[in-house]
Amino acid sequence: DCRMDGVRIEWGYGDPDYGMEGYYNNVRIDTVGRHGFYADGPNDTVFNNVIVIDASQNEHATADCFYIGRKSHGRYVSIHGWSRSVATNKARYALNVTGSSNDFVTSHFEGAYTANVSISGNDNTISDSCQVYAAQNGVNVQLVGSAAGNVIKARIGAPVPNTPNSVGVMFGRSVGDEPNNNTIDCNMINQLAGCVQFPSSGGKSR
């Protein structure tokens, strides 16, 4: 339990012995007021087996399980962000990627309210070993802002029972969003609101 962020890391200059990369292994964060894991650097940090449960408990859908900032270009292996069904306040996003050149493998993202995964950065990869499912309010993956060059290959599954029908991948959520040049190659199941929607897209995606 923590009133603010569970873990918060930011950019540093490193040192002669260890350089600027960090690593986090076998971390469990449970029930926090704001973000579960706020990562905004150092560059090239590696995360392995990190679990975040029930972020954003101060206020519904205002903070994320994993927030990946613009100064973080890391590798994420077997991370899991989710919200309990009994929690009144849900995380905004299980994974929120505002930075670029991050790689995600063997990871699960589920149970968030606004979307399970939000990407506004560039050149990120979510591999086909990842799963995104159990959307609370109808969106699994959203590409927003000017997100470009991202590759999404995750398996996308059904929403939480008795919640709105879900869409697999949504291009844009607001007027002015122009996600472009992204690659979507997903296995999608039970996306009754559509596998892909294009409310506001900059085109050239495939």
PDB file of C-alpha atoms in Angstrom, residues 48-135:
ATOM      1  CA  ASN A  48      11.864  -8.590 -15.488  1.00  0.00           C
ATOM      2  CA  ASN A  49       8.887 -10.126 -13.666  1.00  0.00           C
ATOM      3  CA  VAL A  50       7.287  -6.909 -12.400  1.00  0.00           C
ATOM      4  CA  ILE A  51       3.624  -7.030 -11.301  1.00  0.00           C
ATOM      5  CA  VAL A  52       1.380  -4.044 -10.577  1.00  0.00           C
ATOM      6  CA  ILE A  53      -2.105  -4.520  -9.093  1.00  0.00           C
ATOM      7  CA  ASP A  54      -4.697  -1.808  -8.440  1.00  0.00           C
ATOM      8  CA  ALA A  55      -3.025   1.468  -9.342  1.00  0.00           C
ATOM      9  CA  SER A  56      -4.970   4.780  -9.248  1.00  0.00           C
ATOM     10  CA  GLN A  57      -6.660   4.163  -5.907  1.00  0.00           C
ATOM     11  CA  ASN A  58      -6.663   7.879  -4.988  1.00  0.00           C
ATOM     12  CA  GLU A  59      -9.002   8.617  -7.890  1.00  0.00           C
ATOM     13  CA  HIS A  60     -10.639   6.443 -10.520  1.00  0.00           C
ATOM     14  CA  ALA A  61      -8.854   6.173 -13.891  1.00  0.00           C
ATOM     15  CA  THR A  62      -6.306   8.968 -13.403  1.00  0.00           C
ATOM     16  CA  ALA A  63      -3.091   6.919 -13.087  1.00  0.00           C
ATOM     17  CA  ASP A  64      -1.583   3.815 -14.645  1.00  0.00           C
ATOM     18  CA  CYS A  65      -0.182   0.447 -13.639  1.00  0.00           C
ATOM     19  CA  PHE A  66       2.903   1.106 -15.787  1.00  0.00           C
ATOM     20  CA  TYR A  67       3.728   4.627 -16.964  1.00  0.00           C
ATOM     21  CA  ILE A  68       6.646   4.625 -19.437  1.00  0.00           C
ATOM     22  CA  GLY A  69       7.956   8.162 -19.927  1.00  0.00           C
ATOM     23  CA  ARG A  70       9.748   9.874 -22.794  1.00  0.00           C
ATOM     24  CA  LYS A  71      13.206   9.337 -21.300  1.00  0.00           C
ATOM     25  CA  SER A  72      12.734   5.610 -20.843  1.00  0.00           C
ATOM     26  CA  HIS A  73      13.831   3.297 -23.663  1.00  0.00           C
ATOM     27  CA  GLY A  74      13.752  -0.098 -22.016  1.00  0.00           C
ATOM     28  CA  ARG A  75      13.145  -3.818 -22.295  1.00  0.00           C
ATOM     29  CA  TYR A  76      10.173  -5.249 -20.418  1.00  0.00           C
ATOM     30  CA  VAL A  77       9.969  -8.994 -19.857  1.00  0.00           C
ATOM     31  CA  SER A  78       7.047 -10.727 -18.122  1.00  0.00           C
ATOM     32  CA  ILE A  79       5.405  -7.635 -16.655  1.00  0.00           C
ATOM     33  CA  HIS A  80       1.730  -7.698 -15.657  1.00  0.00           C
ATOM     34  CA  GLY A  81      -0.559  -4.749 -14.948  1.00  0.00           C
ATOM     35  CA  TRP A  82      -4.115  -5.357 -13.809  1.00  0.00           C
ATOM     36  CA  SER A  83      -7.026  -4.184 -11.650  1.00  0.00           C
ATOM     37  CA  ARG A  84      -9.085  -6.368  -9.343  1.00  0.00           C
ATOM     38  CA  SER A  85     -12.743  -6.754 -10.239  1.00  0.00           C
ATOM     39  CA  VAL A  86     -13.733  -5.754  -6.687  1.00  0.00           C
ATOM     40  CA  ALA A  87     -11.739  -2.488  -6.755  1.00  0.00           C
ATOM     41  CA  THR A  88     -13.966   0.601  -7.003  1.00  0.00           C
ATOM     42  CA  ASN A  89     -11.219   2.672  -8.640  1.00  0.00           C
ATOM     43  CA  LYS A  90      -9.601   1.174 -11.737  1.00  0.00           C
ATOM     44  CA  ALA A  91      -6.307   2.072 -13.373  1.00  0.00           C
ATOM     45  CA  ARG A  92      -6.551   4.433 -16.350  1.00  0.00           C
ATOM     46  CA  TYR A  93      -4.172   2.262 -18.419  1.00  0.00           C
ATOM     47  CA  ALA A  94      -2.471  -1.002 -17.532  1.00  0.00           C
ATOM     48  CA  LEU A  95       0.366   0.204 -19.794  1.00  0.00           C
ATOM     49  CA  ASN A  96       0.883   3.821 -20.876  1.00  0.00           C
ATOM     50  CA  VAL A  97       3.829   4.311 -23.255  1.00  0.00           C
ATOM     51  CA  THR A  98       4.682   7.951 -23.967  1.00  0.00           C
ATOM     52  CA  GLY A  99       8.317   7.192 -24.779  1.00  0.00           C
ATOM     53  CA  SER A 100       9.962   5.499 -27.746  1.00  0.00           C
ATOM     54  CA  SER A 101      11.946   2.374 -28.624  1.00  0.00           C
ATOM     55  CA  ASN A 102      10.612   0.165 -25.832  1.00  0.00           C
ATOM     56  CA  ASP A 103      10.204  -3.612 -26.253  1.00  0.00           C
ATOM     57  CA  PHE A 104       7.588  -5.722 -24.430  1.00  0.00           C
ATOM     58  CA  VAL A 105       7.621  -9.529 -24.387  1.00  0.00           C
ATOM     59  CA  THR A 106       5.719 -12.281 -22.497  1.00  0.00           C
ATOM     60  CA  SER A 107       3.614  -9.638 -20.712  1.00  0.00           C
ATOM     61  CA  HIS A 108      -0.084  -9.253 -19.853  1.00  0.00           C
ATOM     62  CA  PHE A 109      -2.185  -6.063 -19.619  1.00  0.00           C
ATOM     63  CA  GLU A 110      -5.752  -6.254 -18.372  1.00  0.00           C
ATOM     64  CA  GLY A 111      -8.606  -4.744 -16.432  1.00  0.00           C
ATOM     65  CA  ALA A 112      -7.914  -1.024 -16.991  1.00  0.00           C
ATOM     66  CA  TYR A 113     -10.697   1.494 -17.563  1.00  0.00           C
ATOM     67  CA  THR A 114      -9.809   4.000 -20.304  1.00  0.00           C
ATOM     68  CA  ALA A 115      -7.818   1.428 -22.298  1.00  0.00           C
ATOM     69  CA  ASN A 116      -5.635  -1.500 -21.395  1.00  0.00           C
ATOM     70  CA  VAL A 117      -2.716  -0.151 -23.454  1.00  0.00           C
ATOM     71  CA  SER A 118      -2.114   3.438 -24.611  1.00  0.00           C
ATOM     72  CA  ILE A 119       0.754   4.354 -26.919  1.00  0.00           C
ATOM     73  CA  SER A 120       1.617   7.931 -27.850  1.00  0.00           C
ATOM     74  CA  GLY A 121       5.353   7.377 -28.444  1.00  0.00           C
ATOM     75  CA  ASN A 122       7.197   6.006 -31.472  1.00  0.00           C
ATOM     76  CA  ASP A 123       8.927   2.778 -32.508  1.00  0.00           C
ATOM     77  CA  ASN A 124       7.707   0.607 -29.645  1.00  0.00           C
ATOM     78  CA  THR A 125       7.119  -3.132 -30.021  1.00  0.00           C
ATOM     79  CA  ILE A 126       4.567  -5.336 -28.242  1.00  0.00           C
ATOM     80  CA  SER A 127       5.426  -8.872 -29.286  1.00  0.00           C
ATOM     81  CA  ASP A 128       3.143 -11.774 -30.118  1.00  0.00           C
ATOM     82  CA  SER A 129       4.023 -13.348 -26.767  1.00  0.00           C
ATOM     83  CA  CYS A 130       2.013 -10.594 -25.001  1.00  0.00           C
ATOM     84  CA  GLN A 131      -1.711 -10.614 -24.197  1.00  0.00           C
ATOM     85  CA  VAL A 132      -4.176  -7.735 -23.799  1.00  0.00           C
ATOM     86  CA  TYR A 133      -7.657  -8.525 -22.504  1.00  0.00           C
ATOM     87  CA  ALA A 134     -10.452  -7.888 -19.973  1.00  0.00           C
ATOM     88  CA  ALA A 135     -11.061  -4.255 -20.959  1.00  0.00           C
TER      89      ALA A 135
END
